[in-house]
XYZ file of C-alpha atoms in Angstrom:
561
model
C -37.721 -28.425 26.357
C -34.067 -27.558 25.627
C -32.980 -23.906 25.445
C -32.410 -23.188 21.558
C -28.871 -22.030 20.916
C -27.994 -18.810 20.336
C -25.222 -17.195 19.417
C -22.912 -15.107 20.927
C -23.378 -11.811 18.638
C -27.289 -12.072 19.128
C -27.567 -13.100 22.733
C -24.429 -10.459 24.088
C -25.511 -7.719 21.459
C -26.164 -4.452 23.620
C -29.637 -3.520 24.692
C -28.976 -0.102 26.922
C -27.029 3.007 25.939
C -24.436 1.873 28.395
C -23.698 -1.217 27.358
C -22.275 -0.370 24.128
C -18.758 -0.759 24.049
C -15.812 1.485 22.572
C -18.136 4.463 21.433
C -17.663 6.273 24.358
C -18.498 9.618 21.967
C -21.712 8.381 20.588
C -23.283 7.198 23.884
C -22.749 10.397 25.587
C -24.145 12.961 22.678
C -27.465 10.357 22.370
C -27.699 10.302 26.310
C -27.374 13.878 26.869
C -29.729 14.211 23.709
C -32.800 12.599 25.269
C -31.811 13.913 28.732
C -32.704 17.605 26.846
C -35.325 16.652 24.869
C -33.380 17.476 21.298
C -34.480 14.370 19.447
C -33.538 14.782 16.024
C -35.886 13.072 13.127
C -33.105 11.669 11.269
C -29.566 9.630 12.332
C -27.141 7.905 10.471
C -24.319 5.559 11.967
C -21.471 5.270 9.885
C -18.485 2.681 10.130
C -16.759 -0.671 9.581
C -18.798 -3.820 10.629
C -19.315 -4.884 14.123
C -18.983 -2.175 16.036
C -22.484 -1.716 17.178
C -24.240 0.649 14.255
C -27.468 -1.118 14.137
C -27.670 -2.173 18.239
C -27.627 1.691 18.636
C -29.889 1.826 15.992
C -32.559 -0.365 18.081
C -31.541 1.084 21.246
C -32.988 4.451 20.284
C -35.808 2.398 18.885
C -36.295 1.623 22.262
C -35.166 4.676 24.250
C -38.192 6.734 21.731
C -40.913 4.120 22.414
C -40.504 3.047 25.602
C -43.747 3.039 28.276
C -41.623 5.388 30.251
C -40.056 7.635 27.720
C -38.567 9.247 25.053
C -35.861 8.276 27.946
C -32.294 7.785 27.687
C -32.700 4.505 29.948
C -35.333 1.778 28.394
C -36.774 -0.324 30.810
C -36.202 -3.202 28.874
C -39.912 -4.921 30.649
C -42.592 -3.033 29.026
C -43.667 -4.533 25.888
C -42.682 -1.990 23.219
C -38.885 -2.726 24.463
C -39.621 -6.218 23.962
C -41.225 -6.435 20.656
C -38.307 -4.057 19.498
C -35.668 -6.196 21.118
C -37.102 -9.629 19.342
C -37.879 -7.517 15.954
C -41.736 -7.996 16.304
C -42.537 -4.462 16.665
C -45.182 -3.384 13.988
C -44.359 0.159 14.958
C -40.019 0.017 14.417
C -39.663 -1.368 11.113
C -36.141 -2.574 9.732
C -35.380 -2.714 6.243
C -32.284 -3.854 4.842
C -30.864 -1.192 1.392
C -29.476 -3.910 -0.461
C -32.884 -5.793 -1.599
C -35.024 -2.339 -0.873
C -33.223 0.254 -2.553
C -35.706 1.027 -5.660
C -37.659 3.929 -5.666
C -40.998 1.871 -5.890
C -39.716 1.032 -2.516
C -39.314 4.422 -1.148
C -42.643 5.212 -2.447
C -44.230 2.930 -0.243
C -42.188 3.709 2.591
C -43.203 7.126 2.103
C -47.349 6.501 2.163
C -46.913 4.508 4.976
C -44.983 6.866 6.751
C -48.083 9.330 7.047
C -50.403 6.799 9.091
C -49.305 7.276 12.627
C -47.976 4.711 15.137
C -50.388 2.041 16.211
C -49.249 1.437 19.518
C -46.459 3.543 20.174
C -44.925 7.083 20.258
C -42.982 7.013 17.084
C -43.652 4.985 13.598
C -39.552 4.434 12.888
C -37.567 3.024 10.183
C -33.766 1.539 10.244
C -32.333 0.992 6.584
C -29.660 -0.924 6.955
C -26.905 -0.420 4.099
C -28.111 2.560 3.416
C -25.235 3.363 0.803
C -27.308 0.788 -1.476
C -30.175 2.498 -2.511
C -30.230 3.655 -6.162
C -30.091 7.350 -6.469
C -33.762 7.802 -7.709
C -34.631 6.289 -4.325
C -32.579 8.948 -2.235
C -33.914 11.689 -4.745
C -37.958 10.210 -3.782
C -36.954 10.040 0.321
C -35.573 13.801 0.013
C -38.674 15.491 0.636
C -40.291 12.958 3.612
C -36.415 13.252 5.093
C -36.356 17.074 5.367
C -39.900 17.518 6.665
C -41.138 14.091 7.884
C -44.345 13.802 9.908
C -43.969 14.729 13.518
C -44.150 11.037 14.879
C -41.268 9.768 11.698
C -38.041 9.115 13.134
C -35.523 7.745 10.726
C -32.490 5.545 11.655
C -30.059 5.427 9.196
C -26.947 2.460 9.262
C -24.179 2.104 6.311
C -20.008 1.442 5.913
C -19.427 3.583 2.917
C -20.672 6.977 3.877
C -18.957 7.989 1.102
C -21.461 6.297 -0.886
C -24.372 8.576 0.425
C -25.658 11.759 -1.146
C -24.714 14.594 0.486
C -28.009 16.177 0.003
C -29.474 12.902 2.997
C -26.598 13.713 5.310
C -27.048 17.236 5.255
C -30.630 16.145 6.709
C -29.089 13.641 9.201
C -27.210 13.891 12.059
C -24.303 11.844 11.487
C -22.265 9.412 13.794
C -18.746 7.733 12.938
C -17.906 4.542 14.922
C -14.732 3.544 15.625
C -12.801 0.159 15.573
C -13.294 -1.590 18.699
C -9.898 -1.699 20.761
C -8.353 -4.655 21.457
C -8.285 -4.291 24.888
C -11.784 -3.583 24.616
C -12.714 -6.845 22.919
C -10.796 -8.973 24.966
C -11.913 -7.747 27.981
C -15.896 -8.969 26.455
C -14.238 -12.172 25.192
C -13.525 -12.468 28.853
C -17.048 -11.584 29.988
C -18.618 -13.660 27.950
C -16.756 -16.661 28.332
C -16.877 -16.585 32.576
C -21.103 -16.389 31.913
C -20.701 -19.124 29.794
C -19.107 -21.321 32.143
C -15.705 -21.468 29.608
C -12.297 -21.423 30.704
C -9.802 -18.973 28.316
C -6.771 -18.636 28.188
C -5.069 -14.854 28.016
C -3.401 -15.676 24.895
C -6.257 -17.151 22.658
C -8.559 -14.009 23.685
C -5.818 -11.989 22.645
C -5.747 -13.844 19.419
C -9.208 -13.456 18.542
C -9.295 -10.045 19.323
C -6.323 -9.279 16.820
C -7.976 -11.464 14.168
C -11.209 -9.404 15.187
C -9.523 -6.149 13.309
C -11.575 -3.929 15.855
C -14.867 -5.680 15.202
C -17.099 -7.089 18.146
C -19.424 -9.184 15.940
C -16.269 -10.953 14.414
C -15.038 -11.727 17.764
C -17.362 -12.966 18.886
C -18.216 -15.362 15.641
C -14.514 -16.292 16.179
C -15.117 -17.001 19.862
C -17.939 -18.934 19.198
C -16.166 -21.531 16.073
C -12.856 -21.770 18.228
C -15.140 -22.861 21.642
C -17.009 -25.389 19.681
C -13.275 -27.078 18.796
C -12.113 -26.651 21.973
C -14.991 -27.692 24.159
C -15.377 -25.956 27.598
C -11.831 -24.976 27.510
C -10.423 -22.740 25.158
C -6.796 -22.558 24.711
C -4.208 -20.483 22.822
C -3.189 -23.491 20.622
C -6.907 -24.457 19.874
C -7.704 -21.055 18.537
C -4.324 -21.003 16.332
C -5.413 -24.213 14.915
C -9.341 -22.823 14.176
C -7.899 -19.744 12.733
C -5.186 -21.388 10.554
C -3.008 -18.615 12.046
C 0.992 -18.726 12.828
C 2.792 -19.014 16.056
C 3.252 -15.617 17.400
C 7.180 -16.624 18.113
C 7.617 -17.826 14.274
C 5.937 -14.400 13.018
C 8.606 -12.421 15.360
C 11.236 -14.830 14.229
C 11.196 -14.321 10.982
C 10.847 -10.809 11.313
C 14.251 -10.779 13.149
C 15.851 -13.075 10.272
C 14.675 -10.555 7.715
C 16.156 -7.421 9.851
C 19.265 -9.396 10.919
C 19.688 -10.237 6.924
C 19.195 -13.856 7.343
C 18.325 -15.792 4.046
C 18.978 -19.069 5.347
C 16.941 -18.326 8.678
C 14.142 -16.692 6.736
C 13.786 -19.757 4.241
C 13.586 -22.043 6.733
C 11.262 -20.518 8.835
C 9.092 -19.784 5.985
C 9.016 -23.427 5.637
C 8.368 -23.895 8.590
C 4.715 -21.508 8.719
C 3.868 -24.477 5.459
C 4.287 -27.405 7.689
C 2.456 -26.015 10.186
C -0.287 -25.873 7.800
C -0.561 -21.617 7.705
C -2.042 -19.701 5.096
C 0.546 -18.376 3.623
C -1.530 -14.960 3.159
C -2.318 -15.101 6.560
C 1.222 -15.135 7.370
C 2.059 -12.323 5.143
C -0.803 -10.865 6.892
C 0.806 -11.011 10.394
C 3.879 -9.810 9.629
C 2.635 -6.704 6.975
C 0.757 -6.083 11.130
C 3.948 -6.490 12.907
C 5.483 -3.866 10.664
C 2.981 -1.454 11.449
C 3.862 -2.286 14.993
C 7.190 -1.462 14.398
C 6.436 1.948 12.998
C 3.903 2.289 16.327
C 6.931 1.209 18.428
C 9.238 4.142 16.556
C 6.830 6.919 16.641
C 5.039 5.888 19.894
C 6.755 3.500 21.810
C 5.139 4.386 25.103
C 1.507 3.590 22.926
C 2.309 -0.138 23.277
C 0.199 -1.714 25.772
C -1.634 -4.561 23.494
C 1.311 -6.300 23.766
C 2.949 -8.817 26.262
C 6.531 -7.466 27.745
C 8.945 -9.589 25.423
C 6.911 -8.485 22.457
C 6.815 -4.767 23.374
C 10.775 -4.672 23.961
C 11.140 -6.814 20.670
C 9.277 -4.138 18.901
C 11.322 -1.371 20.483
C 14.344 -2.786 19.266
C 13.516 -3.635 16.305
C 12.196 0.456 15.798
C 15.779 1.469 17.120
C 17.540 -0.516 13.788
C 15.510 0.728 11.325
C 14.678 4.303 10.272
C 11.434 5.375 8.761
C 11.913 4.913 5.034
C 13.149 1.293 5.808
C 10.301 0.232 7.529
C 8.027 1.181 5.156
C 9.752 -0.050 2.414
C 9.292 -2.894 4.533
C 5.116 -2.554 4.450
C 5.400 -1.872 0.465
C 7.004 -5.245 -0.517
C 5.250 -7.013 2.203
C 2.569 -5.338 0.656
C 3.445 -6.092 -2.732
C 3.262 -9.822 -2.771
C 0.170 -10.010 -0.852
C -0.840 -8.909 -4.485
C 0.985 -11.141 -5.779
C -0.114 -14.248 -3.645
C -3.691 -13.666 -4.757
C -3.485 -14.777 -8.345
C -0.474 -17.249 -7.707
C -0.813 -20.799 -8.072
C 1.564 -21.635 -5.342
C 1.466 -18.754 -2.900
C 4.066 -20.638 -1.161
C 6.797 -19.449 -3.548
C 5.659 -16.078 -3.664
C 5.810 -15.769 -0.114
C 9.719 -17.302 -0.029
C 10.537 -14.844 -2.531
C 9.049 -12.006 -0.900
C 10.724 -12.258 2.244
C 14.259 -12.974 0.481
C 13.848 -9.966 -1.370
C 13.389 -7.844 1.373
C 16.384 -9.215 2.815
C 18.543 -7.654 0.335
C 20.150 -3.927 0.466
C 18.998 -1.502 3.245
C 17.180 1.244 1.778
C 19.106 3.724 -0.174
C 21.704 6.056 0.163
C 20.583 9.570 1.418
C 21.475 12.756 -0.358
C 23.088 14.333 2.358
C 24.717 11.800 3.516
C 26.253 11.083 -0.715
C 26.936 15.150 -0.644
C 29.197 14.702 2.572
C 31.168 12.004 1.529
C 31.951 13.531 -1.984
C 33.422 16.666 0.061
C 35.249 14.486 2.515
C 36.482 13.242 -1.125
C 37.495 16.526 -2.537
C 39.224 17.504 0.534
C 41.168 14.355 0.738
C 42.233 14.867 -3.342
C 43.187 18.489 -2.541
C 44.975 18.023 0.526
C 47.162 15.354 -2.009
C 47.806 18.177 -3.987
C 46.382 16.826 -7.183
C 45.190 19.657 -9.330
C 41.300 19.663 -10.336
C 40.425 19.427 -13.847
C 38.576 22.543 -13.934
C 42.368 24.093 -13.669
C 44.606 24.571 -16.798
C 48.369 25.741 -16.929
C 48.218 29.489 -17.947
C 49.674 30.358 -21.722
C 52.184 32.638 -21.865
C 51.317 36.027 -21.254
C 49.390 34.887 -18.486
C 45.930 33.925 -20.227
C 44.539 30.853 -19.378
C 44.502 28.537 -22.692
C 41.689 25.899 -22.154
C 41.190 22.809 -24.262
C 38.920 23.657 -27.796
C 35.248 23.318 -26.815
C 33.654 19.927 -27.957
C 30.578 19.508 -29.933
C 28.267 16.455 -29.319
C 28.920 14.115 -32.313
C 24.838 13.929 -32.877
C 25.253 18.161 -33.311
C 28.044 18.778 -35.758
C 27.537 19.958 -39.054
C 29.074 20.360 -42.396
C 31.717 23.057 -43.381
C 29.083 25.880 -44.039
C 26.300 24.431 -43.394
C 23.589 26.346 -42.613
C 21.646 25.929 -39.079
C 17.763 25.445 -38.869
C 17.077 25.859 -35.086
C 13.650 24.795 -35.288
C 15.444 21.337 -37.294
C 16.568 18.699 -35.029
C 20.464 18.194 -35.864
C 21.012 15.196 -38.715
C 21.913 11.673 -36.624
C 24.880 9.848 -38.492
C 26.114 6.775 -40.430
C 28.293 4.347 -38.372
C 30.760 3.117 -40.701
C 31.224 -0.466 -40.285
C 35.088 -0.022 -40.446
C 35.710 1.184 -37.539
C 33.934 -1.499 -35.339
C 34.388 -5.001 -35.094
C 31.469 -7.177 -36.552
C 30.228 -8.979 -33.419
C 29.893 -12.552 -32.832
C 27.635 -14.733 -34.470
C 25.717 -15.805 -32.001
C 25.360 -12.476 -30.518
C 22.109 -11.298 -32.563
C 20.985 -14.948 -31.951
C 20.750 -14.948 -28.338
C 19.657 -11.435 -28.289
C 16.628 -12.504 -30.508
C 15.521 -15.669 -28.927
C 15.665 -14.343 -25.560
C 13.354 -11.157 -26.100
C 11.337 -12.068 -29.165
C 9.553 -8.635 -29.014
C 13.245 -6.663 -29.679
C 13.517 -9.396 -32.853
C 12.371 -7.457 -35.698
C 13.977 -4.384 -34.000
C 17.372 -5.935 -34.227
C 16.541 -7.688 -37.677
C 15.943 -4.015 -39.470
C 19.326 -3.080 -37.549
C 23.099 -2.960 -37.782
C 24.937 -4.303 -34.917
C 28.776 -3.786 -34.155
C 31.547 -4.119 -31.405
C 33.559 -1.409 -30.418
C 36.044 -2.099 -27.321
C 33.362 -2.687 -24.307
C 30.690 -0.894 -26.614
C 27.599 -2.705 -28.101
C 26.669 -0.314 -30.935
C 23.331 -0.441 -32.536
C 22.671 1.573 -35.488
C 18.617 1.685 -36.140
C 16.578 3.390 -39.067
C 13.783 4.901 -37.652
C 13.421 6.948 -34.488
C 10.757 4.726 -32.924
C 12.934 1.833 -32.832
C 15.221 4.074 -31.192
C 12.978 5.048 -28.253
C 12.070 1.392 -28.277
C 15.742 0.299 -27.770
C 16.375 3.060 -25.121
C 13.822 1.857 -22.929
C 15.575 1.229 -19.762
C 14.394 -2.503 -19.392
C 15.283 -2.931 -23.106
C 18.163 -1.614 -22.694
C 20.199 -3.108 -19.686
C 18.521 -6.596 -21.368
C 20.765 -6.360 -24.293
C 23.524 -5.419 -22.293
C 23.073 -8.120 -19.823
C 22.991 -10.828 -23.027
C 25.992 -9.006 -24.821
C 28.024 -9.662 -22.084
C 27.014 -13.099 -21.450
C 28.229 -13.712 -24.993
C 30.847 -11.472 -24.978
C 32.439 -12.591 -21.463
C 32.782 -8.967 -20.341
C 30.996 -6.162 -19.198
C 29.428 -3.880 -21.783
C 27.137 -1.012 -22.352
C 25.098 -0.722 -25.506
C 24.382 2.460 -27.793
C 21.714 3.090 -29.696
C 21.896 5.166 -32.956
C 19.965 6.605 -35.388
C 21.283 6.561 -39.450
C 20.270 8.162 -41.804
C 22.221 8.463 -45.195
C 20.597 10.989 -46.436
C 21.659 13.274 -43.650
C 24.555 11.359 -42.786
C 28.154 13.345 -41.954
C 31.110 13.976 -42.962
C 33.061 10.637 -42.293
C 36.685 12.385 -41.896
C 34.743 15.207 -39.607
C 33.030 12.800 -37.297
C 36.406 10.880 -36.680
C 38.086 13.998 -35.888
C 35.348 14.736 -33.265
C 35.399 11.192 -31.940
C 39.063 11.404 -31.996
C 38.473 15.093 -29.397
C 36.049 12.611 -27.460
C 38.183 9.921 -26.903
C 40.977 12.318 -25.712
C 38.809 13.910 -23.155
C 37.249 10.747 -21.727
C 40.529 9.356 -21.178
C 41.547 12.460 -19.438
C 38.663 12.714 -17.325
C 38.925 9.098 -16.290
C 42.536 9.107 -15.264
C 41.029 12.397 -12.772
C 40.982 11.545 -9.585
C 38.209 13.684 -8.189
C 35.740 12.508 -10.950
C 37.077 8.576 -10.663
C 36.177 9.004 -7.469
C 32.645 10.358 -8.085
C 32.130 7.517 -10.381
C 32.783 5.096 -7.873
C 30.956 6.678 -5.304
C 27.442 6.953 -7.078
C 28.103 4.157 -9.094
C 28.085 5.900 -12.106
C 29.955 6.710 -16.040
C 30.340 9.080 -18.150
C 27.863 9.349 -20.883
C 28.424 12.918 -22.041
C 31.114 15.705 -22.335
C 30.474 19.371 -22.301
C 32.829 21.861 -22.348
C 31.850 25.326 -20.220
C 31.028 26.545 -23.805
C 28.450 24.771 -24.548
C 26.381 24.968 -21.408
């Protein structure tokens, strides 16, 4: 009769301490623990799937009731090993926490618990998914858990140990696992495959490790699919093609586009990754992992030995150009329309976009270097002999006579008016004299293309003033509505569509009740004006305009600091 087949994860899954593979910390505490006799009732493995949580769990299954022990070597031959390896074992009972987690459950767990062992040393238990069981359940084990019968041994497995109580692992000894290495895995990939009679290629066991993510049991599954496709020979393009994964080369090259700034280059490799029939969130995938790489390569660049030698010196490179902030800026958009991808329609696009966007302007500026470059500024104005505007041309007698201090417009107040400080100061009428009435189609535009600012703008006064977009609203919540940043550079981005120039808009509040004194306000307006054009025709402040990209949007006079 033919051999039934088994798979790789069940016929390769570790039966002694030793052959357990990247916990090097876990194996030697348990070892040294039943070489000293300090067996402790209660265990619990923690950590991400497939790194050998429950194999440990049955390997100290059989290390307790073993013939020849408790011993920290099974023999693997008598027949307590055996029924424990092949789960028949009426004596090591597994039960998963997902469909035994009530506390009727744990009740009956508990009675049985106090009949001893029929044929063994120890009566044990191994919940699987521990993390599952309702919290009247872990409340009912308590008791039994802290002061179990003598020949009770409890084996606990879960990947949230957040998710347990801390009053079980404070009765627990408690074991994190780590992610598997890739090394590691490939080197069982390799194992595995020469016992199987199966030629592999370096390159597709280095792929399935990487797609592995640190996890042994997902190797292997992967091993498995991509040898069935393959046959008795499994090569790197056969387990690209199982996977639906990207050419390595493609991944790196548009990486380097993206770096280099290289729209065209990035768009048509992009395309490229479609037609070869890649998931496009796989893609995003890889190269959200060859970021990280970078930022390995930058911090650690000795710390590279996964990879082939091109790879590692592309990475090195690659961490040279960019500094910290840009490469994870880098992870965040990459990041970012992974997000996006998932509820997208035509991932496809979202993936061109992505990478075009972060094609565009290297990080931003840094403060220190802005703060050198406006001194290198002043020096250069001084040096020129241009005289700052903080400087005024002494009045006779000596005494320094500096320009009248001016008062906000939304501040001034009537001849003899009397201030409330705990009043906010009255906002003002525009007069429609003074500005221009703007186009017709101006309001239009602005209405149909952000319907939600409609009734806004209907309930307000619009004018033109110069490059100025003034809009006069009645109530303070439209205000705040209109000032919203997004809101705002909207209706300047429209008005100067329809306006053919660059504008800014203003948003005012009137109230005629509480409106000013016309001939006041354009006095004060009048003091404004003067001053702006002043400050504008200063070099040293033109200059700090251009370099943070910036405008004047207030005027204070010493005074009224």
């Amino acid at each position: 009769m033919e051999e039934k087949y088994t798979v790789s994860a069940r016929k390769f899954r570790p039966q002694t301490f030793s052959e357990i593979i990247g916990q090097p910390h876990i194996v030697r505490t348990l070892t040294n623990a039943f070489k000293n006799k300090r067996i402790a009732h209660a265990y619990i493995f923690s950590g991400t799937r497939g790194v050998g949580k429950t194999s440990t769990a049955r390997i100290v299954a059989k290390a307790l009731n073993c013939e020849k022990g408790p011993t920290a070597q099974p023999c693997l031959e008598c027949n307590n090993c055996k029924e424990i390896a092949n789960g028949s074992s009426i004596d090591v009972m597994e039960i998963d926490g997902a469909s035994n987690r009530g506390i009727d459950n744990i009740r009956e767990l508990r009675e049985n618990a106090r009949f001893t062992p029929s044929n063994s040393t120890y009566k044990i238990y191994i919940i699987d998914e521990v993390h599952q069981i309702t919290k009247d359940a872990f409340n009912a084990l308590l008791k039994t858990l802290e002061e179990p019968p003598d020949h009770v041994i409890f084996l606990f497995a879960t990947t949230e140990l957040t998710k347990v109580p801390d009053t079980i692992l404070s009765r627990c000894q408690s074991f994190e696992y780590r992610s598997i290495s890739t090394r590691d895995i490939i080197d069982q990939l390799n194992k595995i495959a020469k016992i199987e009679g199966i030629t592999i290629a370096p390159g597709a066991s280095l792929l399935l490790a990487r797609r592995a993510n640190g996890s042994m049991r997902d190797a292997q599954s992967l091993f498995d699919q991509a040898v069935a496709y393959g046959g008795g020979s499994l090569k790197e393009a056969d387990v690209k093609i199982v996977l639906g994964m990207v050419d390595r080369s493609l991944v790196f090259g548009v990486m380097d586009a993206v770096i280099g700034r290289d729209r065209p280059a990035v768009l048509k490799l992009s395309q490229a990754a479609a037609y070869q029939g890649a998931s496009p969130m796989l893609f995003v995938e890889d190269l959200s992992k060859t970021v990280r790489d970078i930022m390995m390569a930058k911090v650690s660049p000795d710390n590279l030995d996964d990879f082939e030698d091109d790879e590692r010196e592309k990475l090195k490179t690659w961490a040279e150009l960019l500094d910290y902030d840009e490469i994870h800026r880098y992870f965040q958009a990459l990041s970012e329309t992974l997000n996006q991808m998932k509820y997208s329609p035509q991932p496809e696009i979202n993936l061109e976009m992505g990478l075009l966007k972060l094609t565009g302007k290297r990080g931003v500026v840094k403060i220190d270097d802005l703060i050198d470059r406006v001194s290198k500024a002043q020096t250069t104005i001084e040096k020129s002999g241009v005289t700052p505007l903080s400087d005024y041309d002494p009045a006779p007698g000596g005494l320094a006579s500096p320009p009248p201090p001016i008062t906000p417009l939304a501040e001034a107040k009537e001849p003899g008016a009397k201030v409330d400080a705990n009043v906010e100061p009255a906002p003002f009428e525009i007069e429609k004299s003074i500005y221009a009435a703007p186009p017709p189609d101006l309001l239009d535009a602005l209405k149909s293309a952000r319907p939600m600012l409609g009734g806004i703008l209907e309930s307000s006064t619009v004018h033109v003033s110069g490059d100025t977009v003034v809009i006069t609203v009645r109530s303070l919540f439209d205000r705040a509505r209109l000032e919203e940043s997004d809101n705002k550079k909207s209706i300047e981005n429209l008005a100067g569509e329809v306006l053919g120039k660059k504008v800014r808009a203003v948003v005012k509040f009137a109230d005629e009740k509480k409106s000013l004194n016309s001939d006041n306000r354009k006095k004060k307006e009048a003091i404004i004006t003067d001053k702006r054009r002043h400050m504008e025709d200063t070099p040293i402040i033109q200059k700090a305009i251009d370099i943070f990209n910036g405008e004047i949007t207030n005027i204070k006079t010493i005074n009224d600091i």
